[in-house]
Amino acid sequence: MSRLKVMVVTIGDERQEFYNTRLSTVREENEKLRKLLQKDWEADFSDIIYTYQQANECISRMKKAGNVCIILHLPVWGMPSLAPHFARASEFPVVLLGNTRPESSSLVSLLAAAGMLDQAGLECIRIAGELDGPELQRKLKDFITACKAAAQLRESRFCAFGGRSIGIGTGTADPMQWQRVFGVDFDHCDQLEIVRRAKLQDGARTERYLDWLTKSVGSVRMGQGLTKSSLERQIRSYLAMKDIVQERGYDFAGIKCQTELSDGYALQCVGVALMNGSWDAEGEKKPIPVSCECDCDGALTMYLLSLSSCSSPSSLSDIKLFSQERREFVLANCGSMAPWFANRTDPVKALGKVNLLPHVFGKAGGAAMQFVASDGDVTVARLCRSRGKYVMHCFEGRMEQRPLEELRKTTWCYPHQFIRADINYEAFFQTIGSNHLHTVYGKYKEVLRQICAILKIGFICYNE
């Protein structure tokens, strides 16, 4: 995917002689900004823009650069009327960046420019303060991350393996709406292709993965539908899916599983979990968000969470329980959580915390991956449609690792997440439009808020 380029434009004053008397402040603030951005981003700094001709020349260079996120830097008073020129040149809102130095008049210029953009119907983000302050740095990083995620989203491909699963209509999506709103290419692949390729998998490759998995997990408890044969079919299914995704260039996917594969070939839980993870028998790999029950909007949410967190694994879980009194959620699902969640610091050791148990459904048999997600800050989200329009539902909380015995209260063999969250639980209950929620470690609600603003879709944060 093409890289997002950050363009920093310092807006000057047509009274250039007067502006030159303040160049020391301008250079000082620009150097601070340069050091800040070079830590994480590829950033280009323009010369100081004094005239409309210079602005137009700068804009021409920007258009050749492709995906551009524009920061309009106002270290001292600069001409507000130059801001709309640049705002029209970017597909993203521009950032108006200023400081609060009392002698600079930066804030005066920023507010004048912001007012002009608002009157012209042009989007902007207002950020002001000390460049070495953590709050300003967080806001700037959140915005650039959101622009990068939106740019990557518009270049991405999704695959739906199968269709609606066990009547869950909220998992379906309109491919043309996705193209219009998100810029995502929505493709289909029949589940039969997974079965066909699974049967053709090289025996040595299959045995290598089967040996790796059984020796890496904490325990394997054979019985009922979990046999070496059914586990091998799960491994073959994973390898087939992995190959298809790689060959066709899919960035994220969903798989129906129930009931054709779960009853007719193999449960897909192991494969989905491994696709979502960052490690397998061949070593480190890129996580590919994959939802079970072919939850398309769920997979899209997982992908956005992964993009927001610089490609960390994300998950899908059912909302088993939530409690206003205990301020907690219990999330669990048969397969769409990577073993990585059991130990984020060491994906190899994480599998040691996983138990392979007989599943509670699926005539074809196979394993469920039992474990509890580890402690850490977490962002929880779900894209839903309300009357045909997309809304992102979101909150931040804290994952708590609890004893394995807690799983007996819900479904013993499922991977679980226990999340403490200070939110409006009644508002959540009345407005959430799905039985699935999705998580990623870290605090990213502000990144998601910015992404939704760029995509022009709704945003609800239950923390508020």
Short mmCIF file of C-alpha atoms in Angstrom, two decimals:
data_model
loop_
_atom_site.label_atom_id
_atom_site.label_comp_id
_atom_site.label_asym_id
_atom_site.label_seq_id
_atom_site.Cartn_x
_atom_site.Cartn_y
_atom_site.Cartn_z
CA MET A 1 0.00 0.00 0.00
CA SER A 2 1.17 3.55 -0.72
CA ARG A 3 2.52 5.51 2.22
CA LEU A 4 0.75 8.53 3.62
CA LYS A 5 2.85 11.67 3.27
CA VAL A 6 2.55 14.42 5.87
CA MET A 7 2.95 17.89 4.31
CA VAL A 8 3.73 20.76 6.69
CA VAL A 9 2.91 24.18 5.27
CA THR A 10 3.98 27.25 7.23
CA ILE A 11 1.64 30.10 6.35
CA GLY A 12 3.29 33.49 6.23
CA ASP A 13 2.11 37.09 5.98
CA GLU A 14 1.91 39.21 2.84
CA ARG A 15 3.64 41.88 4.95
CA GLN A 16 6.86 39.94 4.55
CA GLU A 17 9.12 42.57 6.09
CA PHE A 18 7.04 42.53 9.26
CA TYR A 19 6.97 38.69 9.23
CA ASN A 20 10.77 38.59 8.97
CA THR A 21 11.07 40.33 12.32
CA ARG A 22 9.54 37.18 13.89
CA LEU A 23 11.45 34.54 11.94
CA SER A 24 13.31 33.36 15.04
CA THR A 25 9.99 32.21 16.57
CA VAL A 26 8.95 30.59 13.29
CA ARG A 27 12.21 28.65 12.99
CA GLU A 28 12.10 27.59 16.61
CA GLU A 29 8.54 26.21 16.33
CA ASN A 30 9.23 24.54 12.97
CA GLU A 31 12.27 22.77 14.37
CA LYS A 32 10.23 21.46 17.30
CA LEU A 33 7.60 20.18 14.86
CA ARG A 34 10.22 18.57 12.62
CA LYS A 35 11.70 16.61 15.55
CA LEU A 36 8.25 15.55 16.68
CA LEU A 37 7.08 14.24 13.29
CA GLN A 38 10.27 12.49 12.22
CA LYS A 39 9.86 9.95 15.04
CA ASP A 40 6.94 8.22 13.33
CA TRP A 41 6.14 9.82 9.98
CA GLU A 42 7.50 10.75 6.59
CA ALA A 43 7.06 14.54 6.61
CA ASP A 44 7.89 17.24 4.04
CA PHE A 45 8.18 20.88 5.09
CA SER A 46 7.39 23.58 2.52
CA ASP A 47 9.07 26.93 2.36
CA ILE A 48 7.11 29.64 4.12
CA ILE A 49 4.10 30.48 1.94
CA TYR A 50 3.58 34.24 1.58
CA THR A 51 1.54 34.52 -1.63
CA TYR A 52 -1.24 32.78 -3.55
CA GLN A 53 1.19 31.97 -6.35
CA GLN A 54 3.47 30.16 -3.90
CA ALA A 55 0.43 28.38 -2.47
CA ASN A 56 -0.65 27.14 -5.90
CA GLU A 57 2.85 25.89 -6.72
CA CYS A 58 2.97 24.04 -3.39
CA ILE A 59 -0.46 22.50 -4.03
CA SER A 60 0.70 21.23 -7.46
CA ARG A 61 3.58 19.41 -5.78
CA MET A 62 1.22 17.94 -3.20
CA LYS A 63 -1.11 16.50 -5.84
CA LYS A 64 1.80 14.64 -7.41
CA ALA A 65 2.70 13.15 -4.02
CA GLY A 66 -0.56 11.14 -3.79
CA ASN A 67 -2.02 10.55 -0.32
CA VAL A 68 -1.29 13.77 1.54
CA CYS A 69 -2.18 14.85 5.06
CA ILE A 70 -1.75 18.63 5.38
CA ILE A 71 -0.69 20.44 8.55
CA LEU A 72 -1.10 24.21 8.21
CA HIS A 73 1.40 25.57 10.71
CA LEU A 74 0.77 29.03 12.14
CA PRO A 75 3.70 29.66 14.50
CA VAL A 76 3.02 33.42 14.33
CA TRP A 77 0.33 35.48 12.63
CA GLY A 78 -0.16 34.29 9.05
CA MET A 79 -2.67 35.15 6.33
CA PRO A 80 -5.91 33.24 7.11
CA SER A 81 -7.16 33.48 3.51
CA LEU A 82 -4.45 31.03 2.36
CA ALA A 83 -5.99 28.20 4.44
CA PRO A 84 -8.96 27.44 2.11
CA HIS A 85 -6.55 26.99 -0.84
CA PHE A 86 -4.83 24.13 0.92
CA ALA A 87 -7.99 22.67 2.45
CA ARG A 88 -9.46 22.15 -1.04
CA ALA A 89 -6.30 20.31 -2.12
CA SER A 90 -6.60 17.43 0.36
CA GLU A 91 -9.09 14.60 0.60
CA PHE A 92 -8.65 14.77 4.39
CA PRO A 93 -9.46 17.62 6.79
CA VAL A 94 -6.47 19.89 7.26
CA VAL A 95 -4.88 20.48 10.65
CA LEU A 96 -4.57 24.06 11.81
CA LEU A 97 -1.63 23.92 14.20
CA GLY A 98 -0.73 26.82 16.46
CA ASN A 99 0.85 27.63 19.79
CA THR A 100 -0.18 29.57 22.87
CA ARG A 101 2.91 31.75 23.18
CA PRO A 102 1.47 35.13 24.22
CA GLU A 103 3.79 37.12 21.94
CA SER A 104 3.18 35.07 18.78
CA SER A 105 -0.44 35.93 17.77
CA SER A 106 -0.58 32.31 16.56
CA LEU A 107 -3.96 31.66 18.15
CA VAL A 108 -5.42 34.80 16.57
CA SER A 109 -4.45 33.61 13.09
CA LEU A 110 -5.59 30.04 13.76
CA LEU A 111 -9.08 31.11 14.82
CA ALA A 112 -9.43 33.45 11.85
CA ALA A 113 -8.42 30.66 9.45
CA ALA A 114 -10.72 28.14 11.17
CA GLY A 115 -13.63 30.56 10.85
CA MET A 116 -13.02 30.97 7.13
CA LEU A 117 -12.86 27.21 6.59
CA ASP A 118 -16.07 26.68 8.55
CA GLN A 119 -17.91 29.33 6.54
CA ALA A 120 -16.67 27.73 3.31
CA GLY A 121 -17.84 24.27 4.41
CA LEU A 122 -14.29 22.92 4.59
CA GLU A 123 -13.21 20.51 7.32
CA CYS A 124 -10.34 21.28 9.68
CA ILE A 125 -8.91 20.08 12.97
CA ARG A 126 -7.85 22.75 15.44
CA ILE A 127 -4.79 21.95 17.57
CA ALA A 128 -2.94 24.51 19.69
CA GLY A 129 -0.46 24.36 22.57
CA GLU A 130 3.12 23.49 23.31
CA LEU A 131 4.65 21.12 20.77
CA ASP A 132 6.48 19.23 23.50
CA GLY A 133 3.24 18.74 25.45
CA PRO A 134 1.83 15.17 25.55
CA GLU A 135 -1.77 16.26 24.90
CA LEU A 136 -0.90 18.14 21.70
CA GLN A 137 1.33 15.30 20.52
CA ARG A 138 -1.46 12.77 21.14
CA LYS A 139 -3.98 14.83 19.14
CA LEU A 140 -1.58 15.24 16.24
CA LYS A 141 -0.64 11.55 16.22
CA ASP A 142 -4.31 10.49 16.40
CA PHE A 143 -5.18 12.64 13.40
CA ILE A 144 -2.29 11.48 11.22
CA THR A 145 -3.00 7.84 12.17
CA ALA A 146 -6.66 8.34 11.18
CA CYS A 147 -5.65 9.80 7.80
CA LYS A 148 -3.31 6.88 7.18
CA ALA A 149 -6.02 4.38 8.13
CA ALA A 150 -8.56 6.03 5.83
CA ALA A 151 -6.05 6.04 2.96
CA GLN A 152 -5.25 2.35 3.48
CA LEU A 153 -8.94 1.49 3.75
CA ARG A 154 -9.58 2.98 0.31
CA GLU A 155 -6.96 0.68 -1.20
CA SER A 156 -8.12 -2.52 0.52
CA ARG A 157 -9.89 -5.71 -0.55
CA PHE A 158 -12.36 -7.79 1.45
CA CYS A 159 -13.43 -11.37 0.79
CA ALA A 160 -16.69 -12.91 1.94
CA PHE A 161 -16.30 -16.69 2.10
CA GLY A 162 -19.91 -17.81 1.95
CA GLY A 163 -22.85 -15.64 2.99
CA ARG A 164 -25.25 -15.00 5.86
CA SER A 165 -24.67 -17.44 8.70
CA ILE A 166 -27.40 -18.91 10.95
CA GLY A 167 -29.74 -16.00 10.21
CA ILE A 168 -27.54 -13.17 11.53
CA GLY A 169 -28.63 -10.40 9.19
CA THR A 170 -26.47 -7.75 10.88
CA GLY A 171 -23.44 -9.55 9.44
CA THR A 172 -24.44 -8.85 5.84
CA ALA A 173 -23.39 -5.76 3.86
CA ASP A 174 -24.02 -3.94 0.59
CA PRO A 175 -20.86 -4.14 -1.58
CA MET A 176 -21.73 -0.94 -3.47
CA GLN A 177 -22.31 0.97 -0.21
CA TRP A 178 -18.88 -0.18 0.95
CA GLN A 179 -17.37 1.08 -2.30
CA ARG A 180 -19.14 4.42 -1.93
CA VAL A 181 -18.53 5.03 1.79
CA PHE A 182 -15.25 3.24 2.49
CA GLY A 183 -13.67 2.71 -0.93
CA VAL A 184 -13.29 -1.02 -0.20
CA ASP A 185 -13.39 -3.65 -2.96
CA PHE A 186 -15.87 -6.32 -1.81
CA ASP A 187 -15.24 -9.77 -3.32
CA HIS A 188 -16.81 -13.21 -2.84
CA CYS A 189 -15.30 -16.68 -2.74
CA ASP A 190 -17.31 -19.85 -2.28
CA GLN A 191 -16.51 -21.91 0.80
CA LEU A 192 -16.17 -24.90 -1.51
CA GLU A 193 -12.84 -23.43 -2.66
CA ILE A 194 -11.53 -23.76 0.91
CA VAL A 195 -12.59 -27.41 1.01
CA ARG A 196 -11.10 -28.09 -2.44
CA ARG A 197 -7.77 -26.52 -1.57
CA ALA A 198 -7.75 -28.09 1.89
CA LYS A 199 -7.92 -31.56 0.38
CA LEU A 200 -5.04 -30.70 -1.98
CA GLN A 201 -2.70 -29.44 0.75
CA ASP A 202 0.75 -30.98 0.83
CA GLY A 203 0.87 -33.70 3.47
CA ALA A 204 4.27 -32.65 4.84
CA ARG A 205 3.16 -29.03 5.20
CA THR A 206 -0.03 -30.11 6.94
CA GLU A 207 1.82 -32.43 9.32
CA ARG A 208 4.33 -29.68 10.13
CA TYR A 209 1.54 -27.28 11.15
CA LEU A 210 -0.35 -29.97 13.06
CA ASP A 211 2.80 -30.92 14.97
CA TRP A 212 3.60 -27.25 15.69
CA LEU A 213 0.11 -26.54 17.01
CA THR A 214 -0.27 -29.60 19.23
CA LYS A 215 3.21 -29.13 20.74
CA SER A 216 2.81 -25.37 21.27
CA VAL A 217 -0.57 -25.28 23.04
CA GLY A 218 -1.00 -25.91 26.74
CA SER A 219 -3.03 -29.07 26.25
CA VAL A 220 -5.05 -31.06 23.70
CA ARG A 221 -8.07 -32.87 25.10
CA MET A 222 -9.33 -35.32 22.51
CA GLY A 223 -12.88 -36.60 22.67
CA GLN A 224 -16.31 -36.25 21.06
CA GLY A 225 -15.71 -34.43 17.76
CA LEU A 226 -12.08 -33.54 18.46
CA THR A 227 -9.89 -36.18 16.84
CA LYS A 228 -6.57 -36.05 15.05
CA SER A 229 -8.48 -36.32 11.78
CA SER A 230 -10.83 -33.37 12.51
CA LEU A 231 -7.95 -31.25 13.82
CA GLU A 232 -6.02 -32.02 10.63
CA ARG A 233 -8.98 -30.83 8.55
CA GLN A 234 -8.97 -27.60 10.56
CA ILE A 235 -5.27 -27.12 9.79
CA ARG A 236 -5.85 -27.87 6.11
CA SER A 237 -8.67 -25.30 6.09
CA TYR A 238 -6.37 -22.69 7.63
CA LEU A 239 -3.66 -23.31 5.05
CA ALA A 240 -6.20 -23.12 2.24
CA MET A 241 -7.58 -19.81 3.52
CA LYS A 242 -4.11 -18.41 4.08
CA ASP A 243 -3.11 -19.28 0.50
CA ILE A 244 -6.27 -17.80 -1.03
CA VAL A 245 -5.91 -14.54 0.91
CA GLN A 246 -2.28 -14.18 -0.11
CA GLU A 247 -2.79 -15.05 -3.78
CA ARG A 248 -5.78 -12.74 -4.28
CA GLY A 249 -4.48 -9.85 -2.21
CA TYR A 250 -7.25 -9.72 0.39
CA ASP A 251 -6.62 -7.43 3.37
CA PHE A 252 -9.45 -8.81 5.54
CA ALA A 253 -12.19 -11.40 5.25
CA GLY A 254 -15.18 -13.17 6.75
CA ILE A 255 -16.10 -16.85 6.63
CA LYS A 256 -19.58 -18.31 7.05
CA CYS A 257 -18.59 -21.72 8.54
CA GLN A 258 -22.00 -22.63 9.94
CA THR A 259 -23.51 -24.91 8.92
CA GLU A 260 -21.96 -26.17 5.67
CA LEU A 261 -18.36 -26.35 6.90
CA SER A 262 -19.07 -26.89 10.60
CA ASP A 263 -21.26 -29.90 9.79
CA GLY A 264 -19.86 -31.01 6.43
CA TYR A 265 -16.06 -30.60 6.59
CA ALA A 266 -14.52 -28.97 9.67
CA LEU A 267 -15.16 -26.20 12.18
CA GLN A 268 -13.20 -23.12 11.12
CA CYS A 269 -12.37 -21.76 14.59
CA VAL A 270 -8.69 -22.73 14.56
CA GLY A 271 -8.11 -21.29 11.11
CA VAL A 272 -9.86 -17.99 11.88
CA ALA A 273 -7.93 -17.59 15.13
CA LEU A 274 -4.60 -18.22 13.39
CA MET A 275 -5.46 -15.84 10.53
CA ASN A 276 -6.10 -13.10 13.10
CA GLY A 277 -2.78 -13.77 14.85
CA SER A 278 0.77 -12.61 14.27
CA TRP A 279 2.50 -16.01 14.41
CA ASP A 280 2.20 -19.52 13.01
CA ALA A 281 4.44 -22.50 12.21
CA GLU A 282 6.33 -20.47 9.59
CA GLY A 283 7.13 -17.67 12.06
CA GLU A 284 6.02 -14.07 12.31
CA LYS A 285 3.29 -12.95 9.92
CA LYS A 286 0.94 -10.07 9.28
CA PRO A 287 -2.42 -10.42 11.09
CA ILE A 288 -5.31 -10.66 8.63
CA PRO A 289 -8.61 -9.71 10.33
CA VAL A 290 -11.12 -12.49 9.68
CA SER A 291 -14.60 -12.62 11.18
CA CYS A 292 -16.56 -15.79 11.74
CA GLU A 293 -20.22 -16.13 10.68
CA CYS A 294 -19.15 -14.03 7.67
CA ASP A 295 -19.83 -10.87 9.67
CA CYS A 296 -18.87 -8.31 7.03
CA ASP A 297 -19.36 -5.19 9.15
CA GLY A 298 -17.59 -7.04 11.96
CA ALA A 299 -14.58 -7.75 9.75
CA LEU A 300 -14.54 -4.10 8.63
CA THR A 301 -14.57 -2.98 12.27
CA MET A 302 -11.72 -5.38 13.06
CA TYR A 303 -9.74 -4.04 10.11
CA LEU A 304 -10.24 -0.43 11.22
CA LEU A 305 -9.13 -1.32 14.74
CA SER A 306 -6.05 -3.03 13.35
CA LEU A 307 -5.23 -0.01 11.14
CA SER A 308 -5.71 2.34 14.09
CA SER A 309 -3.23 0.34 16.17
CA CYS A 310 -0.53 -0.09 13.50
CA SER A 311 -1.57 -3.65 12.56
CA SER A 312 -2.15 -5.19 16.01
CA PRO A 313 -4.47 -8.23 16.04
CA SER A 314 -8.15 -7.49 16.61
CA SER A 315 -10.99 -9.80 17.60
CA LEU A 316 -14.68 -10.67 17.27
CA SER A 317 -16.72 -11.86 20.24
CA ASP A 318 -20.34 -12.33 21.22
CA ILE A 319 -21.72 -10.08 23.94
CA LYS A 320 -22.39 -12.81 26.50
CA LEU A 321 -23.14 -10.55 29.47
CA PHE A 322 -22.79 -6.95 30.60
CA SER A 323 -23.61 -5.33 33.92
CA GLN A 324 -24.17 -1.72 34.91
CA GLU A 325 -23.70 -2.66 38.58
CA ARG A 326 -20.38 -4.46 38.07
CA ARG A 327 -19.26 -2.11 35.26
CA GLU A 328 -18.16 -5.04 33.14
CA PHE A 329 -18.58 -6.97 29.90
CA VAL A 330 -18.10 -10.69 29.37
CA LEU A 331 -17.27 -11.38 25.72
CA ALA A 332 -16.81 -14.85 24.23
CA ASN A 333 -17.06 -16.51 20.84
CA CYS A 334 -16.09 -19.87 19.43
CA GLY A 335 -13.14 -18.83 17.31
CA SER A 336 -12.38 -15.30 16.16
CA MET A 337 -9.78 -14.34 18.78
CA ALA A 338 -6.08 -14.84 18.08
CA PRO A 339 -4.02 -16.74 20.71
CA TRP A 340 -1.89 -13.55 20.78
CA PHE A 341 -4.53 -12.10 23.13
CA ALA A 342 -3.41 -14.59 25.79
CA ASN A 343 0.07 -13.04 25.94
CA ARG A 344 0.71 -9.87 23.92
CA THR A 345 4.37 -9.62 24.89
CA ASP A 346 5.30 -13.03 23.46
CA PRO A 347 3.13 -14.52 20.68
CA VAL A 348 5.11 -17.78 20.83
CA LYS A 349 4.44 -18.30 24.54
CA ALA A 350 0.82 -17.19 24.10
CA LEU A 351 -0.08 -20.56 22.58
CA GLY A 352 1.06 -22.21 25.80
CA LYS A 353 -1.93 -20.61 27.51
CA VAL A 354 -4.35 -22.12 24.98
CA ASN A 355 -6.18 -25.43 25.44
CA LEU A 356 -7.68 -27.30 22.48
CA LEU A 357 -11.04 -28.71 23.62
CA PRO A 358 -13.92 -30.54 21.92
CA HIS A 359 -16.42 -28.04 20.53
CA VAL A 360 -20.02 -27.65 21.66
CA PHE A 361 -21.44 -27.75 18.11
CA GLY A 362 -20.48 -28.86 14.61
CA LYS A 363 -21.11 -32.37 13.32
CA ALA A 364 -17.84 -32.33 11.35
CA GLY A 365 -15.84 -31.91 14.55
CA GLY A 366 -12.75 -29.98 15.48
CA ALA A 367 -11.23 -28.00 18.32
CA ALA A 368 -12.25 -24.89 20.17
CA MET A 369 -9.38 -22.75 21.49
CA GLN A 370 -9.91 -22.10 25.18
CA PHE A 371 -8.08 -19.23 26.90
CA VAL A 372 -8.56 -15.89 28.66
CA ALA A 373 -7.35 -12.59 27.21
CA SER A 374 -4.54 -10.89 29.15
CA ASP A 375 -4.66 -7.61 31.09
CA GLY A 376 -4.41 -4.27 29.34
CA ASP A 377 -6.15 -1.14 28.10
CA VAL A 378 -8.53 -1.94 25.29
CA THR A 379 -10.67 -0.21 22.67
CA VAL A 380 -14.04 -1.83 21.94
CA ALA A 381 -15.94 -0.95 18.76
CA ARG A 382 -18.62 -1.99 16.29
CA LEU A 383 -19.75 -0.56 12.96
CA CYS A 384 -23.53 -0.76 12.73
CA ARG A 385 -26.10 0.43 10.24
CA SER A 386 -29.07 2.46 11.43
CA ARG A 387 -31.71 3.09 8.76
CA GLY A 388 -29.11 2.36 6.11
CA LYS A 389 -26.41 4.71 7.45
CA TYR A 390 -23.21 3.61 9.16
CA VAL A 391 -22.44 4.53 12.76
CA MET A 392 -19.33 3.55 14.73
CA HIS A 393 -20.12 2.53 18.32
CA CYS A 394 -17.11 2.69 20.60
CA PHE A 395 -15.74 2.77 24.14
CA GLU A 396 -12.47 2.27 25.98
CA GLY A 397 -12.01 -0.04 28.93
CA ARG A 398 -9.61 -2.35 30.71
CA MET A 399 -9.18 -6.05 29.95
CA GLU A 400 -8.87 -8.22 33.06
CA GLN A 401 -7.30 -11.68 33.00
CA ARG A 402 -9.36 -13.94 35.25
CA PRO A 403 -9.08 -17.57 36.39
CA LEU A 404 -10.03 -20.19 33.81
CA GLU A 405 -12.81 -21.46 36.09
CA GLU A 406 -14.77 -18.26 35.29
CA LEU A 407 -15.46 -19.76 31.85
CA ARG A 408 -17.78 -22.36 33.36
CA LYS A 409 -20.34 -19.58 33.89
CA THR A 410 -20.74 -19.10 30.12
CA THR A 411 -19.23 -21.53 27.58
CA TRP A 412 -16.33 -23.58 28.95
CA CYS A 413 -14.42 -24.22 25.71
CA TYR A 414 -14.55 -20.65 24.27
CA PRO A 415 -11.87 -17.94 24.40
CA HIS A 416 -13.05 -15.13 26.69
CA GLN A 417 -12.53 -11.45 27.35
CA PHE A 418 -13.46 -9.76 30.64
CA ILE A 419 -13.62 -5.98 30.27
CA ARG A 420 -14.12 -3.30 32.90
CA ALA A 421 -15.61 -0.16 31.40
CA ASP A 422 -17.00 3.10 32.76
CA ILE A 423 -19.75 3.73 30.21
CA ASN A 424 -23.45 4.45 29.89
CA TYR A 425 -24.72 0.86 29.86
CA GLU A 426 -28.36 1.73 29.21
CA ALA A 427 -27.42 3.85 26.18
CA PHE A 428 -25.29 0.95 24.95
CA PHE A 429 -28.13 -1.54 25.35
CA GLN A 430 -30.64 0.68 23.55
CA THR A 431 -28.43 1.64 20.60
CA ILE A 432 -25.93 -1.14 19.80
CA GLY A 433 -26.94 -2.81 16.54
CA SER A 434 -25.16 -6.17 16.76
CA ASN A 435 -24.55 -9.18 18.97
CA HIS A 436 -20.81 -8.90 18.17
CA LEU A 437 -18.16 -6.57 19.57
CA HIS A 438 -14.56 -6.14 18.48
CA THR A 439 -11.47 -5.27 20.49
CA VAL A 440 -7.87 -4.17 20.10
CA TYR A 441 -5.34 -3.42 22.82
CA GLY A 442 -4.64 0.27 23.38
CA LYS A 443 -6.66 3.49 23.51
CA TYR A 444 -7.88 4.46 20.06
CA LYS A 445 -11.32 6.00 20.43
CA GLU A 446 -10.04 9.40 19.31
CA VAL A 447 -8.41 7.84 16.24
CA LEU A 448 -11.74 6.16 15.42
CA ARG A 449 -13.54 9.47 15.94
CA GLN A 450 -11.23 11.11 13.40
CA ILE A 451 -11.63 8.23 10.93
CA CYS A 452 -15.40 8.54 11.13
CA ALA A 453 -15.15 12.30 10.52
CA ILE A 454 -13.02 11.65 7.42
CA LEU A 455 -15.46 8.98 6.17
CA LYS A 456 -18.43 11.19 7.09
CA ILE A 457 -20.16 8.51 9.13
CA GLY A 458 -21.69 8.69 12.62
CA PHE A 459 -19.78 8.11 15.84
CA ILE A 460 -21.05 7.20 19.32
CA CYS A 461 -18.69 6.97 22.29
CA TYR A 462 -20.29 5.34 25.33
CA ASN A 463 -17.58 6.60 27.68
CA GLU A 464 -19.23 10.00 27.29
#
